[in-house]
Amino acid sequence: MPSRTSQEQFDRQAPHYNAQWNAWNSESLAWLIEHADCRKSDRWLDVATGAGFTAVAFAPLVAEVTGLDVSAAMLNEARGRARAAGVANVVFETGAAESLPFGSDVFDGVVCRLAAHHFVSVPRFAAEAYRVLRPGGRLLIADTTEPDDAPGVDAWQNQIDDLRDGSHIRNYTSAEWRGFVNGAGFALEDLQQVPESVPISLRDWLQKAGCEGPAAAEVRRRFLEAPPEVVQTFSIAQTADGDITFQWLRIALSARKPEMTVLG
Amino acid sequence: MAISKDLLEILVCPVCKASLEMKPDESGLKCVECHRVYPIRDDIPVMLVDEARIEE
């Protein structure tokens, strides 16, 4: 179990999810919108909507977006963002990704961006996404990922995330994502590693999660002592002012719930 | 702002997936099967099992 639940973590950190965070991750949002095939009549669900960036970005493209999150404080941020953007077709509810509070076959699309690494069970989330999607409906996911076949890099990066944020569970590899999506019954249509082109400042990244004191010092030490394979994978660099920058790997995938269930 | 009728139509109990009824005082949504009541706070339904209580 994580040392802290996502609900606790994000109720504390909600005010830190600002426009800078969204800029760090704009490529993944662009990829998701491009692959969403949204129609104006669609009803979409944004799972773990957080501060609502994805829900608000999808809203003008569809009839209605429902944003779900375990943290009421994050939804408060999200509602403010929707209001400021003049978006009226987004509704928010508090709920968990692994037990979605929606009927079956009610959404045309389910999107989940940069959140699945917090889920207690991704297979349960995938099964629930499949259930709430209508036949032919689309699942779109973006998250931090690890290179396949590099267990040392994988372990290093997941430990860093865990030190920084006690509600971290795991960043999964492409192979693991294929397993989750296919295992739930989806047909995987596209899966890509989307490079994050903007280097992230370690100082800002720690501050966003409220990571300070000994935990922050330990994260910094590990960055400074990272093995060459890790430095190369994440483009780790030191800046003139003593900060460190890096670029995580992101995965983006698109999958579809089959139109018809083939019997027998 | 009240909970919209459209939203009520698609919301179910996250535990047993049965339908929900608005309480007469609009303070929560009650599952017709397991009788869990999910509170509504600041017009947002809180559909978390840990936050629900069973009302007979």
XYZ file of C-alpha atoms in Angstrom:
320
model
C 0.000 0.000 0.000
C 1.181 3.562 -0.585
C 2.305 5.504 2.499
C -0.310 8.140 1.742
C -3.574 7.900 -0.223
C -4.059 9.970 -3.368
C -7.002 11.650 -1.646
C -4.740 12.864 1.202
C -1.905 13.867 -1.144
C -4.036 15.890 -3.527
C -6.287 17.498 -0.930
C -3.013 18.994 0.427
C -1.417 19.888 -2.883
C -4.374 21.164 -4.920
C -3.264 24.840 -5.057
C 0.098 23.807 -6.593
C -1.506 22.416 -9.756
C -1.151 25.573 -11.786
C -0.659 26.530 -15.419
C 3.051 25.641 -15.186
C 2.120 22.032 -14.506
C -0.105 22.012 -17.564
C 2.665 23.485 -19.752
C 5.000 20.663 -18.689
C 2.500 18.198 -20.060
C 1.001 19.951 -23.070
C 2.289 17.398 -25.613
C 0.303 14.586 -24.029
C -2.871 16.685 -24.040
C -2.377 17.549 -27.733
C -1.878 13.865 -28.550
C -5.036 12.822 -26.699
C -7.213 15.454 -28.389
C -5.797 14.531 -31.789
C -6.643 10.853 -31.259
C -10.013 11.375 -29.551
C -12.156 11.729 -32.688
C -14.610 13.775 -30.602
C -18.073 14.504 -31.972
C -20.210 17.414 -30.784
C -22.849 14.957 -29.519
C -20.360 12.983 -27.351
C -20.423 12.506 -23.598
C -16.896 12.041 -22.183
C -15.545 11.039 -18.790
C -12.220 12.419 -17.504
C -11.002 10.036 -14.796
C -8.790 11.573 -12.096
C -9.412 14.989 -13.628
C -7.363 16.689 -10.897
C -7.352 20.439 -11.513
C -9.535 19.877 -14.581
C -7.082 20.785 -17.378
C -8.088 17.829 -19.573
C -11.828 18.138 -18.909
C -11.778 21.854 -19.758
C -9.739 21.191 -22.945
C -12.223 18.522 -24.136
C -15.372 20.499 -23.242
C -15.591 22.677 -26.407
C -15.283 19.547 -28.596
C -18.173 17.534 -27.096
C -21.674 17.821 -25.604
C -20.665 17.143 -21.996
C -17.633 16.169 -19.937
C -17.827 14.590 -16.495
C -14.692 15.090 -14.394
C -14.107 12.571 -11.608
C -11.474 12.758 -8.871
C -10.913 11.345 -5.360
C -9.883 14.770 -4.055
C -12.583 17.340 -3.322
C -9.904 20.075 -3.076
C -8.707 19.297 -6.613
C -12.306 19.425 -7.885
C -12.656 22.835 -6.305
C -9.655 23.966 -8.409
C -11.190 22.274 -11.456
C -14.529 24.014 -11.014
C -12.783 27.386 -10.732
C -10.822 26.616 -13.908
C -13.995 25.663 -15.833
C -15.712 28.825 -14.657
C -12.729 31.017 -15.621
C -12.632 29.375 -19.063
C -16.347 30.068 -19.536
C -17.009 26.345 -19.952
C -20.527 25.367 -18.888
C -20.733 21.734 -20.063
C -18.423 20.140 -17.478
C -19.744 18.523 -14.308
C -17.562 17.239 -11.467
C -17.965 14.364 -9.028
C -15.857 12.894 -6.297
C -15.159 9.228 -6.967
C -12.524 6.519 -7.438
C -11.145 5.238 -10.756
C -11.399 1.611 -9.625
C -15.133 1.763 -8.818
C -16.722 4.246 -11.194
C -20.132 5.563 -10.039
C -21.702 5.398 -13.514
C -24.037 3.030 -15.306
C -22.877 0.756 -18.144
C -22.462 1.934 -21.764
C -23.083 5.621 -20.939
C -19.926 7.367 -22.248
C -18.605 7.820 -25.793
C -15.089 8.300 -24.486
C -13.007 7.919 -21.332
C -9.799 9.907 -20.933
C -7.240 9.653 -18.141
C -4.156 11.860 -18.209
C -1.095 11.636 -15.948
C -2.921 9.937 -13.096
C -2.932 6.151 -13.535
C 0.384 5.847 -11.640
C -1.653 6.714 -8.513
C -4.321 4.039 -9.023
C -4.441 1.216 -6.519
C -5.400 -1.153 -9.360
C -5.019 -0.260 -13.045
C -6.647 -3.557 -14.179
C -9.737 -2.658 -12.127
C -9.765 0.863 -13.612
C -9.460 -0.589 -17.154
C -12.356 -2.990 -16.493
C -14.488 -0.141 -15.154
C -13.635 2.098 -18.135
C -14.688 -0.751 -20.435
C -17.986 -1.143 -18.577
C -19.006 2.542 -18.693
C -18.075 2.952 -22.390
C -20.651 2.277 -25.068
C -19.648 -0.359 -27.661
C -17.289 1.417 -30.073
C -16.357 3.955 -27.394
C -12.775 5.112 -26.997
C -10.287 4.940 -24.136
C -7.422 7.465 -24.139
C -4.606 7.352 -21.608
C -1.445 9.354 -21.054
C 0.959 8.807 -18.175
C 4.596 8.737 -17.169
C 6.194 5.517 -18.389
C 9.405 3.488 -18.137
C 11.514 2.054 -20.959
C 10.846 -1.628 -21.678
C 13.690 -3.990 -20.756
C 15.565 -1.521 -18.515
C 14.811 -2.735 -14.969
C 17.519 -0.535 -13.408
C 16.110 2.661 -14.928
C 12.556 1.554 -14.106
C 13.400 0.930 -10.425
C 15.380 4.188 -10.076
C 12.603 6.338 -11.513
C 9.765 4.697 -9.564
C 11.739 5.070 -6.307
C 12.236 8.778 -7.046
C 8.498 9.229 -7.585
C 7.761 7.291 -4.409
C 10.155 9.423 -2.322
C 8.631 12.595 -3.704
C 4.984 11.607 -3.340
C 3.906 8.868 -0.946
C 0.731 8.242 -2.946
C 2.736 7.094 -5.995
C 2.073 3.476 -6.950
C 3.973 2.770 -10.189
C 4.801 4.145 -13.645
C 4.155 1.240 -16.015
C 6.056 0.162 -19.146
C 4.482 -0.062 -22.616
C 4.323 -3.838 -22.230
C 2.394 -3.526 -18.971
C -0.029 -1.038 -20.557
C -0.674 -3.405 -23.478
C -1.523 -6.083 -20.931
C -3.954 -3.849 -18.982
C -5.791 -2.614 -22.073
C -6.027 -5.957 -23.878
C -6.843 -7.725 -20.604
C -9.926 -5.548 -20.104
C -11.207 -6.436 -23.599
C -10.187 -3.289 -25.510
C -8.715 -3.284 -29.008
C -5.509 -1.233 -28.775
C -5.305 1.144 -31.744
C -2.257 3.268 -31.040
C 0.455 3.392 -28.392
C 3.355 5.838 -28.428
C 6.028 7.259 -26.244
C 5.478 10.995 -26.443
C 8.642 12.912 -25.577
C 8.262 15.734 -23.104
C 10.112 18.500 -24.907
C 10.174 20.916 -21.956
C 12.777 20.020 -19.304
C 11.293 20.002 -15.806
C 13.040 21.795 -12.944
C 13.648 19.451 -10.016
C 13.077 22.338 -7.588
C 9.645 23.101 -9.089
C 8.761 19.434 -9.371
C 9.458 18.770 -5.683
C 7.602 21.901 -4.626
C 4.491 20.846 -6.569
C 4.229 17.678 -4.477
C 5.062 19.436 -1.199
C 8.271 17.362 -0.952
C 10.810 19.071 1.303
C 13.371 18.388 4.049
C 15.137 14.999 4.166
C 12.979 13.441 1.414
C 13.801 16.289 -0.986
C 17.509 16.055 -0.089
C 17.456 12.315 -0.764
C 15.779 12.817 -4.166
C 18.417 15.409 -5.070
C 21.249 13.119 -3.944
C 19.894 10.316 -6.119
C 19.705 12.619 -9.143
C 23.313 13.732 -8.612
C 24.469 10.112 -8.255
C 22.268 8.651 -11.007
C 23.945 5.961 -13.136
C 24.797 6.881 -16.780
C 21.900 4.810 -18.159
C 19.452 6.857 -16.044
C 21.085 10.206 -16.906
C 20.824 9.402 -20.613
C 17.232 8.085 -20.515
C 15.846 11.121 -18.705
C 18.260 13.786 -20.086
C 19.282 14.753 -16.557
C 21.334 17.974 -16.493
C 22.534 20.528 -13.947
C 21.788 24.193 -14.462
C 24.055 27.166 -13.700
C 21.960 28.143 -10.679
C 22.406 24.734 -9.047
C 19.045 23.272 -10.039
C 18.643 19.981 -11.933
C 16.453 19.419 -15.001
C 15.098 16.197 -16.495
C 12.573 14.894 -19.004
C 10.399 11.929 -18.039
C 9.092 9.534 -20.658
C 5.364 9.695 -21.324
C 3.133 7.080 -22.867
C -0.043 7.863 -24.774
C -2.458 5.227 -25.987
C -5.772 4.972 -27.740
C -8.025 1.896 -27.555
C -11.570 1.041 -28.521
C -14.295 -1.075 -26.924
C -15.358 -3.482 -29.711
C -18.690 -2.743 -31.387
C -20.036 -6.252 -30.969
C -19.223 -9.058 -28.571
C -18.504 -12.195 -30.573
C -20.151 -15.149 -28.891
C -18.665 -18.628 -28.734
C -26.865 24.791 -8.641
C -28.644 21.483 -8.151
C -27.481 18.124 -9.514
C -28.748 17.927 -13.094
C -31.312 15.334 -14.166
C -28.917 14.141 -16.897
C -26.235 13.445 -14.319
C -28.644 11.614 -12.013
C -29.567 9.333 -14.902
C -26.023 8.039 -15.361
C -24.889 8.001 -11.711
C -25.012 4.650 -9.903
C -23.783 3.277 -6.585
C -20.037 2.604 -7.015
C -20.379 -0.570 -4.925
C -23.403 -2.420 -6.329
C -24.014 -0.302 -9.471
C -27.711 0.020 -8.587
C -29.576 3.274 -9.198
C -29.676 6.180 -6.762
C -32.469 8.341 -5.406
C -32.104 11.927 -4.288
C -32.942 12.302 -0.597
C -35.961 14.562 -0.022
C -33.767 17.250 1.582
C -31.246 16.919 -1.326
C -28.387 16.261 1.131
C -27.344 13.023 -0.546
C -27.955 10.218 -3.017
C -29.260 6.919 -1.654
C -28.640 3.545 -3.312
C -31.906 1.649 -3.831
C -30.137 -1.705 -3.205
C -27.562 -1.337 -0.417
C -29.049 1.860 1.115
C -25.677 3.613 1.220
C -26.126 7.371 1.200
C -23.520 9.383 -0.698
C -23.331 12.981 0.551
C -23.569 16.004 -1.735
C -21.050 18.688 -0.731
C -20.939 22.086 -2.474
C -23.199 20.633 -5.206
C -20.688 17.826 -5.887
C -21.819 14.226 -5.241
C -19.194 12.392 -3.176
C -19.317 8.900 -4.665
C -16.689 7.342 -2.385
C -17.512 4.195 -0.395
C -15.536 5.470 2.616
C -17.635 8.632 2.786
C -21.005 6.856 2.524
C -23.130 5.634 5.419
C -25.879 3.047 5.353
C -29.338 4.422 6.205
C -32.220 2.007 6.550
